[in-house]
Amino acid sequence: MFQKQDKAKIKKQYEAEREAQRQEAIALIDKAKKAKKSMATAYKEALEHIQNNPIKDFIEGEDRVLRGYKMQFVSRDGKYRCMDMDVVRGPKETGERLVNINTISQLVYNGVKYVVE
């Protein structure tokens, strides 16, 4: 089991998420203003909300199971060519995948499961 590579978000999507977060912070402040609570406390809560929920400019790769074997044994960047046995091979699909071995979390070898901690 390994983690697929992260994908960069498009600028529109990233800005939309940031704007939505700003609107949530403004809603928290407006709610406090209507309830006549301390504005300093409301600003603090809004800032904590933004700090605790940062917007990333990439989409994290999901975990994926690879059934196959490693074809490349030397790599400078940690990514190795592996043959994926589950992929149906065709004229354009060879079944080769680039896998960063630093993201491997589990390995099954000869029926024994090894978990990386």
Coordinates of N, CA and C in Angstrom, one line a residue, residues 30-113:
D30 N -19.9 38.3 12.6 CA -21.3 38.9 12.5 C -22.2 38.3 13.6
K31 N -22.0 37.0 13.8 CA -22.8 36.3 14.9 C -22.6 36.9 16.2
A32 N -21.3 37.2 16.5 CA -20.9 37.8 17.8 C -21.4 39.2 17.9
K33 N -21.4 39.9 16.8 CA -21.8 41.3 16.8 C -23.3 41.4 17.1
K34 N -24.1 40.5 16.5 CA -25.6 40.5 16.8 C -25.9 40.0 18.2
A35 N -25.1 39.2 18.7 CA -25.3 38.7 20.1 C -24.7 39.7 21.1
K36 N -24.1 40.7 20.6 CA -23.4 41.8 21.5 C -22.4 41.2 22.4
K37 N -21.5 40.3 21.8 CA -20.4 39.7 22.6 C -19.2 40.6 22.3
S38 N -18.1 40.3 23.0 CA -16.9 41.0 22.9 C -16.3 40.8 21.5
M39 N -16.0 41.9 20.8 CA -15.5 41.8 19.4 C -14.1 41.2 19.4
A40 N -13.3 41.4 20.4 CA -12.0 40.9 20.5 C -12.0 39.4 20.6
T41 N -13.0 38.8 21.3 CA -13.2 37.4 21.4 C -13.6 36.8 20.1
A42 N -14.5 37.5 19.4 CA -15.0 37.1 18.1 C -13.9 37.0 17.1
Y43 N -13.0 38.1 17.1 CA -11.9 38.1 16.1 C -10.9 37.0 16.5
K44 N -10.7 36.7 17.8 CA -9.8 35.6 18.2 C -10.4 34.3 17.7
E45 N -11.7 34.1 17.8 CA -12.3 32.8 17.4 C -12.2 32.6 15.9
A46 N -12.4 33.8 15.1 CA -12.3 33.7 13.7 C -10.9 33.4 13.2
L47 N -9.9 34.0 13.9 CA -8.5 33.7 13.6 C -8.1 32.3 13.9
E48 N -8.6 31.8 15.0 CA -8.3 30.4 15.4 C -8.9 29.4 14.4
H49 N -10.1 29.8 13.9 CA -10.8 29.0 12.9 C -9.9 28.9 11.6
I50 N -9.4 30.0 11.2 CA -8.5 30.0 10.0 C -7.2 29.3 10.2
Q51 N -6.6 29.5 11.4 CA -5.4 28.8 11.7 C -5.5 27.3 11.8
N52 N -6.6 26.8 12.4 CA -6.9 25.4 12.6 C -7.3 24.7 11.3
N53 N -7.8 25.4 10.3 CA -8.3 24.9 9.1 C -7.6 25.5 7.9
P54 N -6.3 25.3 7.7 CA -5.5 25.9 6.6 C -6.0 25.4 5.3
I55 N -6.0 26.2 4.3 CA -6.3 25.8 2.9 C -5.0 25.5 2.2
K56 N -4.9 24.2 1.7 CA -3.7 23.8 1.0 C -3.9 24.0 -0.5
D57 N -2.8 24.3 -1.1 CA -2.8 24.5 -2.6 C -2.6 23.2 -3.4
F58 N -2.9 22.1 -2.7 CA -2.8 20.8 -3.4 C -3.8 19.8 -2.8
I59 N -4.1 18.8 -3.6 CA -5.0 17.7 -3.2 C -4.1 16.5 -2.8
E60 N -4.3 16.1 -1.6 CA -3.4 15.0 -1.1 C -3.8 13.7 -1.9
G61 N -2.8 12.9 -2.2 CA -3.0 11.7 -2.9 C -3.5 10.6 -2.0
E62 N -4.4 9.8 -2.5 CA -5.0 8.8 -1.7 C -4.2 7.5 -1.6
D63 N -4.5 6.7 -0.6 CA -3.7 5.4 -0.5 C -4.2 4.5 -1.6
R64 N -3.2 3.7 -2.1 CA -3.5 2.8 -3.2 C -2.8 1.5 -3.0
V65 N -3.4 0.4 -3.4 CA -2.8 -1.0 -3.3 C -2.2 -1.3 -4.6
L66 N -0.9 -1.7 -4.6 CA -0.2 -2.1 -5.8 C 0.2 -3.6 -5.6
R67 N -0.3 -4.4 -6.5 CA 0.0 -5.8 -6.5 C 1.0 -5.9 -7.7
G68 N 2.2 -6.2 -7.4 CA 3.2 -6.3 -8.5 C 4.6 -6.4 -7.9
Y69 N 5.6 -5.9 -8.7 CA 7.0 -6.0 -8.3 C 7.7 -4.8 -8.8
K70 N 8.9 -4.6 -8.2 CA 9.7 -3.5 -8.5 C 10.6 -3.9 -9.7
M71 N 10.7 -3.0 -10.7 CA 11.5 -3.2 -11.9 C 12.8 -2.5 -11.9
Q72 N 12.9 -1.4 -11.2 CA 14.0 -0.5 -11.1 C 14.7 -0.6 -9.7
F73 N 16.0 -0.7 -9.7 CA 16.6 -0.9 -8.4 C 17.5 0.3 -8.0
V74 N 17.7 1.3 -8.8 CA 18.5 2.5 -8.5 C 17.6 3.7 -8.8
S75 N 17.5 4.6 -7.9 CA 16.8 5.9 -8.1 C 17.4 7.0 -7.3
R76 N 17.4 8.2 -8.0 CA 18.0 9.4 -7.3 C 16.9 10.1 -6.5
D77 N 15.6 10.0 -6.9 CA 14.6 10.8 -6.2 C 13.6 9.9 -5.4
G78 N 13.9 8.7 -5.2 CA 13.1 7.8 -4.4 C 11.9 7.2 -5.1
K79 N 11.7 7.5 -6.4 CA 10.6 6.9 -7.2 C 11.2 5.8 -8.0
Y80 N 10.5 4.7 -8.0 CA 10.9 3.5 -8.7 C 9.8 3.0 -9.6
R81 N 10.2 2.5 -10.8 CA 9.3 1.9 -11.7 C 8.9 0.5 -11.2
C82 N 7.6 0.3 -11.1 CA 7.0 -0.9 -10.6 C 6.0 -1.4 -11.6
M83 N 5.8 -2.7 -11.7 CA 4.9 -3.3 -12.6 C 3.6 -3.6 -11.8
D84 N 2.5 -3.1 -12.2 CA 1.2 -3.3 -11.5 C 0.5 -4.5 -12.2
M85 N 0.3 -5.5 -11.5 CA -0.2 -6.8 -12.1 C -1.8 -6.7 -12.2
D86 N -2.4 -5.7 -11.5 CA -3.9 -5.6 -11.6 C -4.4 -4.9 -12.8
V87 N -3.5 -4.2 -13.5 CA -3.9 -3.3 -14.7 C -4.0 -4.2 -15.9
V88 N -5.1 -4.0 -16.6 CA -5.3 -4.7 -17.9 C -4.4 -4.0 -18.9
R89 N -3.5 -4.8 -19.5 CA -2.6 -4.2 -20.5 C -3.2 -4.1 -21.8
G90 N -2.9 -3.0 -22.5 CA -3.4 -2.8 -23.8 C -2.3 -2.1 -24.7
P91 N -2.7 -1.6 -25.8 CA -1.7 -0.9 -26.7 C -1.0 0.3 -26.0
K92 N -1.8 1.0 -25.2 CA -1.2 2.2 -24.6 C -0.9 2.0 -23.1
E93 N -1.4 1.0 -22.5 CA -1.2 0.7 -21.1 C -0.2 -0.4 -20.9
T94 N 1.0 -0.1 -20.3 CA 2.0 -1.1 -20.0 C 1.9 -1.7 -18.7
G95 N 1.2 -1.0 -17.7 CA 1.2 -1.5 -16.4 C 2.3 -1.0 -15.5
E96 N 3.1 -0.2 -16.0 CA 4.2 0.4 -15.2 C 3.7 1.6 -14.4
R97 N 4.1 1.7 -13.2 CA 3.8 2.8 -12.3 C 5.0 3.3 -11.6
L98 N 5.1 4.6 -11.4 CA 6.2 5.2 -10.6 C 5.7 5.3 -9.2
V99 N 6.4 4.7 -8.3 CA 6.1 4.6 -6.9 C 7.2 5.2 -6.0
N100 N 6.8 6.1 -5.1 CA 7.8 6.6 -4.2 C 7.8 5.7 -3.0
I101 N 8.9 5.0 -2.8 CA 9.0 4.0 -1.8 C 8.9 4.6 -0.4
N102 N 9.2 5.9 -0.3 CA 9.1 6.5 1.1 C 7.6 6.6 1.5
T103 N 6.6 6.4 0.6 CA 5.2 6.5 1.0 C 4.6 5.1 1.3
I104 N 5.4 4.1 1.2 CA 4.8 2.7 1.4 C 4.5 2.6 2.9
S105 N 3.3 2.1 3.1 CA 2.9 1.9 4.5 C 2.7 0.5 4.9
Q106 N 2.5 -0.4 3.9 CA 2.3 -1.8 4.2 C 2.9 -2.6 3.1
L107 N 3.5 -3.8 3.4 CA 4.1 -4.6 2.4 C 3.7 -6.1 2.7
V108 N 3.3 -6.8 1.7 CA 3.0 -8.3 1.9 C 4.0 -9.0 1.1
Y109 N 4.8 -9.8 1.7 CA 5.8 -10.6 1.0 C 5.8 -12.1 1.5
N110 N 5.6 -13.0 0.6 CA 5.4 -14.4 0.9 C 4.3 -14.7 1.9
G111 N 3.2 -13.9 1.8 CA 2.1 -14.1 2.7 C 2.2 -13.5 4.1
V112 N 3.3 -12.8 4.3 CA 3.5 -12.1 5.6 C 3.4 -10.6 5.4
K113 N 2.5 -10.0 6.2 CA 2.3 -8.6 6.1 C 3.2 -7.8 7.0

